[in-house]
XYZ file of C-alpha atoms in Angstrom:
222
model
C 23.427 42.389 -161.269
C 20.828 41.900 -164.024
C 22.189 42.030 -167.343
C 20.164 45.147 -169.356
C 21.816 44.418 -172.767
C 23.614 47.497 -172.702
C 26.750 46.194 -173.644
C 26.216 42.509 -175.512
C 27.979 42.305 -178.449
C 25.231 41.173 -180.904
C 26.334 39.208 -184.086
C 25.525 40.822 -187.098
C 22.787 39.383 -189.560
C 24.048 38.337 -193.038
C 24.281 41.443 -195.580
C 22.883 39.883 -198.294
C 19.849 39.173 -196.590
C 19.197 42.562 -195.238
C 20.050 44.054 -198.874
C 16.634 42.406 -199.446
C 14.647 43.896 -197.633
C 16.597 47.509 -197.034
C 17.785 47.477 -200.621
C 21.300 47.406 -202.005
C 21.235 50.895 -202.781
C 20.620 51.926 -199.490
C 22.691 49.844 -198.008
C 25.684 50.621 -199.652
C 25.593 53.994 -198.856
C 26.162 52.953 -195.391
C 28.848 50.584 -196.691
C 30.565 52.934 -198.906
C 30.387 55.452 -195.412
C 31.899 52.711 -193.502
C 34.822 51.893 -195.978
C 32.745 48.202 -196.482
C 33.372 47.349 -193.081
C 30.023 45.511 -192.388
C 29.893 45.489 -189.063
C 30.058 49.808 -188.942
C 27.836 50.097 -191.706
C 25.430 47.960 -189.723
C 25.725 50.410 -186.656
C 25.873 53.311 -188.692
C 22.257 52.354 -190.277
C 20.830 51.865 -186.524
C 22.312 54.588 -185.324
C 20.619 56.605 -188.405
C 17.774 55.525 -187.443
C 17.902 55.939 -183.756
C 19.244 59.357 -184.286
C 16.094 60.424 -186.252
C 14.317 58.728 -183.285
C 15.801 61.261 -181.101
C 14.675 64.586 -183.326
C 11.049 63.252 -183.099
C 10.438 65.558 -179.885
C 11.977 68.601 -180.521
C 10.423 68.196 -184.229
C 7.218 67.735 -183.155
C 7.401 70.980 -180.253
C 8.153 73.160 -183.435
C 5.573 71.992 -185.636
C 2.662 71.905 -182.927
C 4.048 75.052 -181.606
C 4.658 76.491 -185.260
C 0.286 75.470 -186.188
C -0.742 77.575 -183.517
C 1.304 80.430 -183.912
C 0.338 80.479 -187.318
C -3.137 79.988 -187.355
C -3.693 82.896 -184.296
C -2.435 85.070 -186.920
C -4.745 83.866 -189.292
C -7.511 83.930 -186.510
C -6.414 88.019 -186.170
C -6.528 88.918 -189.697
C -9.521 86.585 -191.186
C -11.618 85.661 -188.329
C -12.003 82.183 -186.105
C -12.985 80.300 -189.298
C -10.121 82.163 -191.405
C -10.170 78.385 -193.145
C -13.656 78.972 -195.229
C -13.174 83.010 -194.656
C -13.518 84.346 -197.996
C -11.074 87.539 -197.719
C -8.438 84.534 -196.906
C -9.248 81.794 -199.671
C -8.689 84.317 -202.096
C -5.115 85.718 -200.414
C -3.490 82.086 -200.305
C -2.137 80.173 -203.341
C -4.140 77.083 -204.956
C -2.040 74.245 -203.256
C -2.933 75.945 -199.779
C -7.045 75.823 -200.689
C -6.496 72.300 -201.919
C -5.071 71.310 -198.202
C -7.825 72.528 -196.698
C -10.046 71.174 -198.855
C -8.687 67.701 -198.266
C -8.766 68.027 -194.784
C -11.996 69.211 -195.323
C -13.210 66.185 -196.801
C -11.284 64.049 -194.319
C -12.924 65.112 -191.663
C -16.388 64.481 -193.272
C -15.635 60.962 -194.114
C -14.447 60.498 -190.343
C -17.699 62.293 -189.304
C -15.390 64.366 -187.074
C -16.718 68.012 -186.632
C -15.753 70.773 -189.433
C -14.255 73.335 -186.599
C -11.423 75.296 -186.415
C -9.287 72.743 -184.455
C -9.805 69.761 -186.472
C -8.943 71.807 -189.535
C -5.845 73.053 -187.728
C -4.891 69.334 -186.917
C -5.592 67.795 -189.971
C -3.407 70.643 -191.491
C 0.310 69.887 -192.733
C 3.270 70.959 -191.400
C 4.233 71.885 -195.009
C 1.213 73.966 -194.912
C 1.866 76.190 -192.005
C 5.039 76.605 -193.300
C 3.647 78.208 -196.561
C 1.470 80.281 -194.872
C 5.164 82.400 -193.689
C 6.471 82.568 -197.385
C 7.397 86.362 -197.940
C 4.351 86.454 -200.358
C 2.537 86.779 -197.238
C 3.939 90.060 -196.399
C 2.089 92.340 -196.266
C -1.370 90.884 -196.761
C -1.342 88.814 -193.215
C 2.355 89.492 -191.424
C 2.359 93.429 -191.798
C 0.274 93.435 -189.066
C 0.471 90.456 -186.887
C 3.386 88.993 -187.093
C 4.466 90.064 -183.888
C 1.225 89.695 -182.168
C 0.688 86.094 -183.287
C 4.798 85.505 -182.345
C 4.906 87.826 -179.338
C 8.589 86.635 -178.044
C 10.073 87.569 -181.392
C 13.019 90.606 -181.495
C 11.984 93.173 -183.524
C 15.205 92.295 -185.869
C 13.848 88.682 -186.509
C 11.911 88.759 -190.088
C 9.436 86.858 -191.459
C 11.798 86.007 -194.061
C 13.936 84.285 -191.303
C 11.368 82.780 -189.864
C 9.990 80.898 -193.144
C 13.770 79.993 -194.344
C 14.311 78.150 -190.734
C 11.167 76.718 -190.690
C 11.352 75.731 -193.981
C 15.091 74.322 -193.400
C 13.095 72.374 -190.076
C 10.183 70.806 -192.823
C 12.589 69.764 -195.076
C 14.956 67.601 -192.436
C 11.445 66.364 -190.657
C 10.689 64.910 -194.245
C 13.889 63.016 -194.852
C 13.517 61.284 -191.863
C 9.885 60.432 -191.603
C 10.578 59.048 -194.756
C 13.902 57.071 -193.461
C 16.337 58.996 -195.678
C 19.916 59.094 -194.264
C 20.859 61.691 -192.753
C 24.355 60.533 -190.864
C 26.504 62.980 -193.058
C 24.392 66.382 -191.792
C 25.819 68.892 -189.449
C 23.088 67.532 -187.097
C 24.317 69.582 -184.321
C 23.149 72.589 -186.915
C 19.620 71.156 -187.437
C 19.147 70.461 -183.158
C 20.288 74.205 -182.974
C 17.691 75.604 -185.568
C 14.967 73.437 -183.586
C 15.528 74.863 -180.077
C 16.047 78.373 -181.922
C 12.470 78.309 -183.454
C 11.487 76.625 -180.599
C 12.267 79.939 -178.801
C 11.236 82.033 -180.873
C 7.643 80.405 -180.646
C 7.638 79.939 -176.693
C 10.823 80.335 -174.282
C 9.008 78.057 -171.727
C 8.453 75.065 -174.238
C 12.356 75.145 -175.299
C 13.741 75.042 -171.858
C 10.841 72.490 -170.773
C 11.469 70.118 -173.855
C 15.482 70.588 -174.123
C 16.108 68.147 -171.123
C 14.155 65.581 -172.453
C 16.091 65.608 -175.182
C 17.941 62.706 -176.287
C 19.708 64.342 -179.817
C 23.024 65.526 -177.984
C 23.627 62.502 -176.156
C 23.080 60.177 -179.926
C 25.464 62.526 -181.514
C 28.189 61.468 -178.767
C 27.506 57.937 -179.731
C 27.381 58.150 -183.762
C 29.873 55.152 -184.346
């Protein structure tokens, strides 16, 4: 039978050299989390980053599903190009204009087309997120919040829905960004991801959530 390195025992490399390159720093908060036994601390940083691997899918079904949501109800209250829509620009705070506008000129240096799409591509996941802060409520939810999230219950707030995604944005950020994130409750943070997940589309969370690889990493965190 062909050997598929499932279970070789690989030696580990010598810590000083990695502290190099990952710095000491980081390293040794594996090290301290693995009582300075090297060869854990070594598995715990893979697994760290293997685990983060994992949350890429369900991470990126919210935020793809969390843009469109979002920007139909900006399409309902400001028009298809809500983006340049003056009633809009002056609703939203400065940092949300200055997104746009640097998508704006983005796009123009790409000579990609200024339409709704691209801007809605080019667009943050940070941003979308702002667009749900309670300040929003009542000049754009009030009255299409639950057209532009139609599988909502009535008892599910936009205040709820901006602290979870905001709680989502936050852990997307420490791991694009390689942070640690061993010593979370990441059983919590999988939960709030199939649970916006459902709130934006029912069909996307039980189509992604087999091809899911976060529950099976969390049985093998060393």
């Amino acid at each position: 039978m062909a050997d598929n390195g499932q279970h070789r025992v690989y030696p580990h490399p010598p810590i000083h050299a990695l502290a190099e390159v990952i710095s000491p720093l980081r390293l040794g908060t594996y090290l301290n989390a693995a009582g300075h036994d090297v060869d854990r601390a070594l598995q715990l940083y893979l697994w760290n980053a293997k685990i983060g691997e994992a949350f890429h899918l369900p991470i990126q079904a919210v935020e793809v599903g969390l843009r469109n949501r979002v920007s139909d109800g900006l399409r309902m209250a400001f028009g298809q190009e809500w983006w340049r829509n003056d009633a809009f620009l002056s609703t939203v705070q400065g940092k949300r204009i200055d997104d746009i506008e640097v998508t704006r000129r983005r796009l123009r240096s790409k000579n990609r087309p200024m339409i709704t799409g691209q801007i809605i591509a080019g667009l943050s996941f940070g941003f979308w997120v702002a667009m749900l802060a309670p300040r929003y409520y009542p000049p754009i939810w009030s009255r299409h919040l639950y057209a532009a999230f139609p599988h909502l219950d009535s008892t599910t707030t936009l205040r709820a829905i901006h602290r979870e995604t905001s709680a989502i944005a936050d852990f997307r950020n420490r791991i694009w960004h390689h942070e640690p994130i061993f010593r979370r409750d990441l059983s919590v943070d999988y939960a709030r991801c199939l649970k916006i997940l459902n709130w934006l589309c029912p069909t996307k969370a039980a189509w992604i959530k087999p091809h899911c690889r976060v529950a099976q990493m969390l049985r093998e965190k060393p």
